[in-house]
Amino acid sequence: MNAETKAQLISIGSVNMDPSLIHRLTIPTAGPGAGNLAFFFNSGGHRVRLAVKSGSPLLAEMENGELVIRKEDIEIARGGIEDELIHCPDQAFVTMCEKCIFDCTFCPVPKLSGKVKSMEQMLKMISDAHLSGKMKAISITSGVEESPEHEVTRAEELIYMLRERYNVPIGVSVYPTEDSSRRLKVAGADELKYNVETMDREIHLRVCPDQKLEHVLNALKEGVEIFGKNTVCSNFIIGLGETDRSAERGIEELVSIGVVPILRAAAKHPLREGEVIIERPSAQRLLHLNHYLRQKLDEYGLRADTFETMCLPCTGCDINPHIDL
Ligand code: SF4
């Protein structure tokens, strides 16, 4: 699999295959892909997470111990299925709260009424992951159960406890509060993610009515000052109706403040049918915008391949411009 094939797989996002081929089933509980059955496919050093859907135009079958993906009978990739540790390979990636009081119109989480994990449950999950000998990093994310302050306090408490127990990088992604960057850093976090979701101001107002983009941007800026260069990233959804020019402006704005954007392909979810316009980006569009991102990262002296936690080293859902291109 090369970058072009990976872009094609991300653009389609799913394969039709026998789910029993997956040893450990992945059903993400956070973000736009929440609730879908998915697995990690690795080929030629590139990784992609694919949903399993009977209606997919791609067919995946096992042949001599390899998973072969075909489109209209033509082979497009061949590789292996990777086991996840917690949520993704090599990491204990824990979602503290699987509910959200925010109501971003692309996201199914507010409609899924998921669980809230206790500290004991999370510590046990991470301890089990550590005992497997495969845990290279710990990542923590969350929806918003009561308030952003409440999530920051829980993340802070958890990170203090994890820092005492484990000597691996810790990444954290929450909705920012006034002092979240400083508190999470003091607690022992190494990397930070605050998601802008989209950098198109007009679209942001419509699709993230409970979030304030300028607040997130200010927090990102301060996050870079506190955490340092190449440690702060942000999910940037592509396919919410923004133009390439708008996406490019947004990429440059983030990179210019020291933030590494993660260009995430917008995904349709049946629970959000009719509430939002999703134009899943084509492989060409993903490649174009990621080439632009790489150019900007290089220009501003930032790297996407030095992160050790969360989505940038995972690469399951996105093209990492310094790993995949
Ligand atoms: S890229 Fe991020 S959201 Fe996707 S599987 Fe990896 S860790 Fe999860």
Short mmCIF file of C-alpha atoms and ligand atoms in Angstrom, two decimals:
data_model
loop_
_atom_site.label_atom_id
_atom_site.label_comp_id
_atom_site.label_asym_id
_atom_site.label_seq_id
_atom_site.Cartn_x
_atom_site.Cartn_y
_atom_site.Cartn_z
CA MET A 1 0.00 0.00 0.00
CA ASN A 2 1.35 3.42 -0.89
CA ALA A 3 -0.03 6.88 -0.01
CA GLU A 4 -2.38 6.86 -3.03
CA THR A 5 -3.88 3.50 -2.05
CA LYS A 6 -4.19 4.57 1.59
CA ALA A 7 -5.98 7.75 0.49
CA GLN A 8 -8.35 5.63 -1.60
CA LEU A 9 -9.05 3.34 1.37
CA ILE A 10 -9.65 6.30 3.71
CA SER A 11 -11.92 7.92 1.16
CA ILE A 12 -14.08 4.80 0.94
CA GLY A 13 -13.61 4.06 4.65
CA SER A 14 -14.98 0.52 4.72
CA VAL A 15 -14.67 -2.99 3.34
CA ASN A 16 -17.10 -5.82 2.94
CA MET A 17 -15.65 -8.79 4.80
CA ASP A 18 -16.37 -11.59 7.22
CA PRO A 19 -16.14 -9.96 10.70
CA SER A 20 -14.94 -13.24 12.22
CA LEU A 21 -11.57 -12.59 10.57
CA ILE A 22 -10.94 -9.91 13.17
CA HIS A 23 -9.62 -11.39 16.40
CA ARG A 24 -10.33 -8.36 18.55
CA LEU A 25 -13.26 -6.30 17.37
CA THR A 26 -12.89 -2.54 17.48
CA ILE A 27 -15.99 -0.48 18.06
CA PRO A 28 -14.82 3.07 18.66
CA THR A 29 -16.68 4.94 21.36
CA ALA A 30 -15.49 8.47 20.57
CA GLY A 31 -15.67 10.80 17.61
CA PRO A 32 -17.45 10.60 14.27
CA GLY A 33 -16.73 6.88 13.75
CA ALA A 34 -18.26 5.89 17.08
CA GLY A 35 -20.39 2.80 17.04
CA ASN A 36 -19.02 1.26 13.80
CA LEU A 37 -17.26 -2.10 13.72
CA ALA A 38 -13.71 -1.51 12.47
CA PHE A 39 -10.22 -3.05 12.25
CA PHE A 40 -6.65 -2.02 11.51
CA PHE A 41 -5.11 -3.01 8.18
CA ASN A 42 -1.35 -2.71 7.77
CA SER A 43 0.47 -3.00 4.48
CA GLY A 44 3.95 -1.89 3.47
CA GLY A 45 4.39 0.09 6.68
CA HIS A 46 1.15 2.06 6.22
CA ARG A 47 -1.79 1.57 8.54
CA VAL A 48 -5.46 2.30 7.96
CA ARG A 49 -8.53 1.67 10.07
CA LEU A 50 -11.48 0.39 8.04
CA ALA A 51 -15.08 -0.13 9.02
CA VAL A 52 -16.74 -3.43 8.15
CA LYS A 53 -19.84 -2.84 6.04
CA SER A 54 -21.71 -5.26 3.83
CA GLY A 55 -22.52 -2.51 1.29
CA SER A 56 -18.90 -1.40 0.78
CA PRO A 57 -17.57 -1.31 -2.81
CA LEU A 58 -14.37 -2.97 -1.50
CA LEU A 59 -14.20 -6.69 -0.84
CA ALA A 60 -11.63 -8.07 1.62
CA GLU A 61 -10.76 -11.76 1.83
CA MET A 62 -8.02 -13.86 3.43
CA GLU A 63 -5.61 -15.49 1.00
CA ASN A 64 -2.61 -17.47 2.23
CA GLY A 65 -2.57 -15.63 5.54
CA GLU A 66 -2.87 -12.16 3.99
CA LEU A 67 -5.88 -9.91 3.74
CA VAL A 68 -6.44 -8.94 0.11
CA ILE A 69 -8.62 -5.93 -0.69
CA ARG A 70 -10.21 -5.73 -4.13
CA LYS A 71 -12.37 -3.24 -5.96
CA GLU A 72 -14.37 -4.62 -8.87
CA ASP A 73 -12.15 -7.74 -8.85
CA ILE A 74 -8.95 -5.71 -9.09
CA GLU A 75 -6.53 -6.07 -6.19
CA ILE A 76 -5.69 -2.74 -4.61
CA ALA A 77 -3.91 -3.75 -1.40
CA ARG A 78 -2.63 -6.77 0.48
CA GLY A 79 -1.44 -6.91 4.08
CA GLY A 80 -2.27 -7.97 7.60
CA ILE A 81 -4.81 -7.27 10.32
CA GLU A 82 -3.26 -5.60 13.35
CA ASP A 83 -4.49 -6.12 16.88
CA GLU A 84 -5.44 -3.10 18.88
CA LEU A 85 -4.29 -2.69 22.46
CA ILE A 86 -6.95 -0.29 23.75
CA HIS A 87 -8.68 1.35 20.78
CA CYS A 88 -5.56 1.29 18.55
CA PRO A 89 -2.30 -0.64 18.21
CA ASP A 90 0.55 0.06 20.68
CA GLN A 91 -1.42 2.50 22.82
CA ALA A 92 -3.78 2.42 25.76
CA PHE A 93 -6.16 5.01 24.32
CA VAL A 94 -8.93 5.51 26.85
CA THR A 95 -12.14 7.51 26.45
CA MET A 96 -13.03 8.74 29.93
CA CYS A 97 -16.59 9.69 29.07
CA GLU A 98 -18.53 8.33 26.10
CA LYS A 99 -21.28 10.95 26.35
CA CYS A 100 -21.31 14.57 25.30
CA ILE A 101 -23.49 17.54 26.21
CA PHE A 102 -22.12 19.42 23.19
CA ASP A 103 -24.09 18.84 20.04
CA CYS A 104 -21.74 18.98 17.04
CA THR A 105 -23.98 18.02 14.16
CA PHE A 106 -21.53 15.56 12.54
CA CYS A 107 -20.92 13.53 15.71
CA PRO A 108 -23.03 10.56 16.88
CA VAL A 109 -21.61 10.58 20.45
CA PRO A 110 -24.31 12.87 21.96
CA LYS A 111 -26.93 10.44 20.63
CA LEU A 112 -25.28 7.24 21.82
CA SER A 113 -25.66 7.81 25.60
CA GLY A 114 -22.43 5.96 26.31
CA LYS A 115 -20.73 5.11 29.58
CA VAL A 116 -18.64 7.19 31.94
CA LYS A 117 -15.65 5.21 33.20
CA SER A 118 -14.61 5.38 36.83
CA MET A 119 -10.97 6.06 37.79
CA GLU A 120 -10.68 2.45 38.99
CA GLN A 121 -11.96 1.10 35.66
CA MET A 122 -9.53 3.23 33.66
CA LEU A 123 -6.55 2.36 35.87
CA LYS A 124 -7.40 -1.34 35.55
CA MET A 125 -7.70 -1.13 31.74
CA ILE A 126 -4.34 0.62 31.50
CA SER A 127 -2.70 -1.77 33.95
CA ASP A 128 -3.90 -4.73 31.83
CA ALA A 129 -2.57 -3.05 28.68
CA HIS A 130 0.78 -2.47 30.41
CA LEU A 131 0.96 -6.11 31.49
CA SER A 132 0.67 -7.17 27.83
CA GLY A 133 4.14 -5.64 27.28
CA LYS A 134 2.86 -3.79 24.20
CA MET A 135 1.94 -0.42 25.68
CA LYS A 136 4.15 2.26 24.12
CA ALA A 137 1.98 5.21 25.09
CA ILE A 138 -1.13 6.25 26.99
CA SER A 139 -3.71 8.54 25.41
CA ILE A 140 -6.75 10.00 27.08
CA THR A 141 -9.75 11.61 25.48
CA SER A 142 -13.29 12.41 26.53
CA GLY A 143 -16.68 13.69 25.57
CA VAL A 144 -18.19 16.30 27.89
CA GLU A 145 -20.37 14.74 30.57
CA GLU A 146 -21.24 17.82 32.68
CA SER A 147 -18.81 20.57 31.74
CA PRO A 148 -15.35 21.01 30.18
CA GLU A 149 -14.01 21.90 33.69
CA HIS A 150 -15.20 18.56 35.04
CA GLU A 151 -13.40 16.64 32.24
CA VAL A 152 -10.17 18.59 32.73
CA THR A 153 -10.28 17.82 36.46
CA ARG A 154 -10.84 14.11 35.79
CA ALA A 155 -8.07 14.02 33.15
CA GLU A 156 -5.71 15.84 35.51
CA GLU A 157 -6.43 13.39 38.34
CA LEU A 158 -5.95 10.38 36.06
CA ILE A 159 -2.70 11.71 34.59
CA TYR A 160 -1.23 12.35 38.07
CA MET A 161 -1.90 8.70 38.94
CA LEU A 162 -0.59 7.38 35.61
CA ARG A 163 2.58 9.44 35.82
CA GLU A 164 3.40 7.83 39.16
CA ARG A 165 2.96 4.34 37.71
CA TYR A 166 4.20 4.40 34.10
CA ASN A 167 7.20 5.76 32.27
CA VAL A 168 5.59 6.10 28.82
CA PRO A 169 4.45 9.23 26.95
CA ILE A 170 0.99 10.47 27.91
CA GLY A 171 -1.22 12.42 25.51
CA VAL A 172 -4.50 14.11 26.36
CA SER A 173 -7.35 15.51 24.30
CA VAL A 174 -10.19 17.43 25.95
CA TYR A 175 -12.16 20.59 25.32
CA PRO A 176 -9.94 23.39 26.69
CA THR A 177 -10.67 25.51 29.74
CA GLU A 178 -8.92 28.69 30.87
CA ASP A 179 -6.10 26.84 32.65
CA SER A 180 -6.31 23.32 31.19
CA SER A 181 -2.94 23.40 29.38
CA ARG A 182 -0.99 24.38 32.47
CA ARG A 183 -2.83 21.90 34.73
CA LEU A 184 -2.48 18.97 32.32
CA LYS A 185 1.21 19.71 31.81
CA VAL A 186 1.85 19.94 35.56
CA ALA A 187 -0.01 16.64 36.05
CA GLY A 188 2.46 14.97 33.69
CA ALA A 189 1.01 15.03 30.16
CA ASP A 190 3.53 15.17 27.29
CA GLU A 191 1.28 15.93 24.33
CA LEU A 192 -1.92 17.85 23.89
CA LYS A 193 -4.81 17.89 21.45
CA TYR A 194 -7.63 20.42 21.31
CA ASN A 195 -9.81 19.85 18.26
CA VAL A 196 -10.81 22.79 16.08
CA GLU A 197 -13.09 20.42 14.07
CA THR A 198 -13.19 22.91 11.17
CA MET A 199 -11.29 26.13 10.53
CA ASP A 200 -14.04 27.55 8.35
CA ARG A 201 -15.60 30.14 10.71
CA GLU A 202 -19.00 30.15 9.05
CA ILE A 203 -19.26 26.34 9.02
CA HIS A 204 -17.97 26.12 12.59
CA LEU A 205 -20.81 28.31 13.85
CA ARG A 206 -23.31 25.96 12.23
CA VAL A 207 -21.83 22.53 13.00
CA CYS A 208 -20.31 23.17 16.46
CA PRO A 209 -22.90 25.51 18.02
CA ASP A 210 -21.69 24.83 21.59
CA GLN A 211 -17.99 25.40 20.93
CA LYS A 212 -16.08 28.62 20.44
CA LEU A 213 -13.41 28.35 17.76
CA GLU A 214 -11.52 31.45 18.95
CA HIS A 215 -11.38 30.00 22.48
CA VAL A 216 -9.95 26.72 21.11
CA LEU A 217 -7.40 28.61 18.99
CA ASN A 218 -6.26 30.71 21.96
CA ALA A 219 -5.94 27.54 24.03
CA LEU A 220 -3.91 25.88 21.27
CA LYS A 221 -1.59 28.87 21.11
CA GLU A 222 -1.08 28.77 24.87
CA GLY A 223 -0.74 24.97 24.70
CA VAL A 224 2.23 25.34 22.34
CA GLU A 225 3.86 27.83 24.75
CA ILE A 226 3.42 25.45 27.68
CA PHE A 227 3.99 22.05 26.02
CA GLY A 228 6.53 23.12 23.39
CA LYS A 229 7.05 22.62 19.68
CA ASN A 230 5.81 19.40 18.04
CA THR A 231 3.63 18.39 20.96
CA VAL A 232 0.30 20.06 20.19
CA CYS A 233 -2.11 18.87 17.50
CA SER A 234 -5.71 19.36 16.44
CA ASN A 235 -8.28 17.39 14.46
CA PHE A 236 -9.46 19.27 11.39
CA ILE A 237 -12.36 17.62 9.59
CA ILE A 238 -12.33 17.74 5.80
CA GLY A 239 -15.66 17.39 4.05
CA LEU A 240 -18.05 19.67 5.94
CA GLY A 241 -18.60 21.89 2.91
CA GLU A 242 -15.38 23.93 3.13
CA THR A 243 -13.50 24.77 -0.07
CA ASP A 244 -9.88 23.75 -0.62
CA ARG A 245 -8.90 27.40 -0.30
CA SER A 246 -10.63 27.65 3.08
CA ALA A 247 -8.98 24.40 4.26
CA GLU A 248 -5.57 25.64 3.08
CA ARG A 249 -6.01 28.93 4.94
CA GLY A 250 -7.00 26.98 8.06
CA ILE A 251 -3.99 24.68 7.76
CA GLU A 252 -1.63 27.64 7.48
CA GLU A 253 -3.27 29.41 10.41
CA LEU A 254 -2.81 26.38 12.67
CA VAL A 255 0.73 25.62 11.54
CA SER A 256 1.72 29.28 11.98
CA ILE A 257 0.86 29.05 15.70
CA GLY A 258 2.85 25.83 16.08
CA VAL A 259 -0.05 23.36 15.91
CA VAL A 260 0.08 20.19 13.78
CA PRO A 261 -3.34 19.72 12.10
CA ILE A 262 -4.69 16.21 11.54
CA LEU A 263 -6.83 16.20 8.41
CA ARG A 264 -9.70 13.85 9.22
CA ALA A 265 -12.08 12.70 6.49
CA ALA A 266 -15.66 13.60 7.40
CA ALA A 267 -17.85 10.56 7.99
CA LYS A 268 -21.59 10.19 7.63
CA HIS A 269 -23.39 8.59 10.54
CA PRO A 270 -26.99 7.36 10.32
CA LEU A 271 -27.80 9.01 13.69
CA ARG A 272 -27.01 12.39 12.09
CA GLU A 273 -28.87 11.87 8.83
CA GLY A 274 -30.30 15.17 7.57
CA GLU A 275 -28.55 17.30 10.25
CA VAL A 276 -25.31 18.00 8.42
CA ILE A 277 -23.88 17.99 4.91
CA ILE A 278 -21.01 15.54 4.68
CA GLU A 279 -18.95 15.34 1.50
CA ARG A 280 -16.50 12.52 2.17
CA PRO A 281 -13.27 13.77 0.55
CA SER A 282 -11.93 11.95 -2.50
CA ALA A 283 -8.49 10.33 -2.46
CA GLN A 284 -7.22 13.17 -4.69
CA ARG A 285 -8.50 15.82 -2.28
CA LEU A 286 -6.95 14.08 0.74
CA LEU A 287 -3.63 13.80 -1.07
CA HIS A 288 -3.72 17.40 -2.26
CA LEU A 289 -4.47 18.82 1.19
CA ASN A 290 -1.95 16.57 2.92
CA HIS A 291 0.77 17.59 0.43
CA TYR A 292 -0.13 21.20 1.19
CA LEU A 293 0.02 20.43 4.93
CA ARG A 294 3.44 18.80 4.57
CA GLN A 295 4.74 21.82 2.68
CA LYS A 296 3.49 24.16 5.44
CA LEU A 297 4.85 21.96 8.26
CA ASP A 298 8.25 21.92 6.56
CA GLU A 299 8.12 25.68 6.01
CA TYR A 300 7.38 26.33 9.72
CA GLY A 301 9.79 23.64 11.00
CA LEU A 302 7.14 21.30 12.43
CA ARG A 303 7.00 17.49 12.27
CA ALA A 304 4.02 15.13 12.25
CA ASP A 305 6.17 12.01 12.80
CA THR A 306 7.69 12.84 16.19
CA PHE A 307 4.45 12.64 18.19
CA GLU A 308 4.22 9.55 20.39
CA THR A 309 0.57 9.57 21.50
CA MET A 310 -2.95 9.78 20.07
CA CYS A 311 -3.70 9.91 16.32
CA LEU A 312 -0.46 11.10 14.70
CA PRO A 313 1.57 7.95 15.48
CA CYS A 314 -1.48 5.73 15.08
CA THR A 315 -2.19 6.95 11.51
CA GLY A 316 -5.25 4.67 11.32
CA CYS A 317 -7.75 7.31 10.23
CA ASP A 318 -5.58 9.86 8.45
CA ILE A 319 -2.64 10.41 6.18
CA ASN A 320 0.32 11.47 8.30
CA PRO A 321 2.22 13.82 6.01
CA HIS A 322 5.64 12.79 7.35
CA ILE A 323 4.91 9.06 7.63
CA ASP A 324 2.63 8.29 4.70
CA LEU A 325 3.70 10.77 2.00
S1 SF4 B 1 -6.11 7.70 14.13
FE1 SF4 B 1 -6.92 8.37 16.12
S2 SF4 B 1 -9.14 8.04 16.05
FE2 SF4 B 1 -8.19 6.87 14.37
S3 SF4 B 1 -7.90 4.81 15.24
FE3 SF4 B 1 -6.00 5.94 15.50
S4 SF4 B 1 -6.12 6.81 17.52
FE4 SF4 B 1 -8.21 6.22 16.95
#
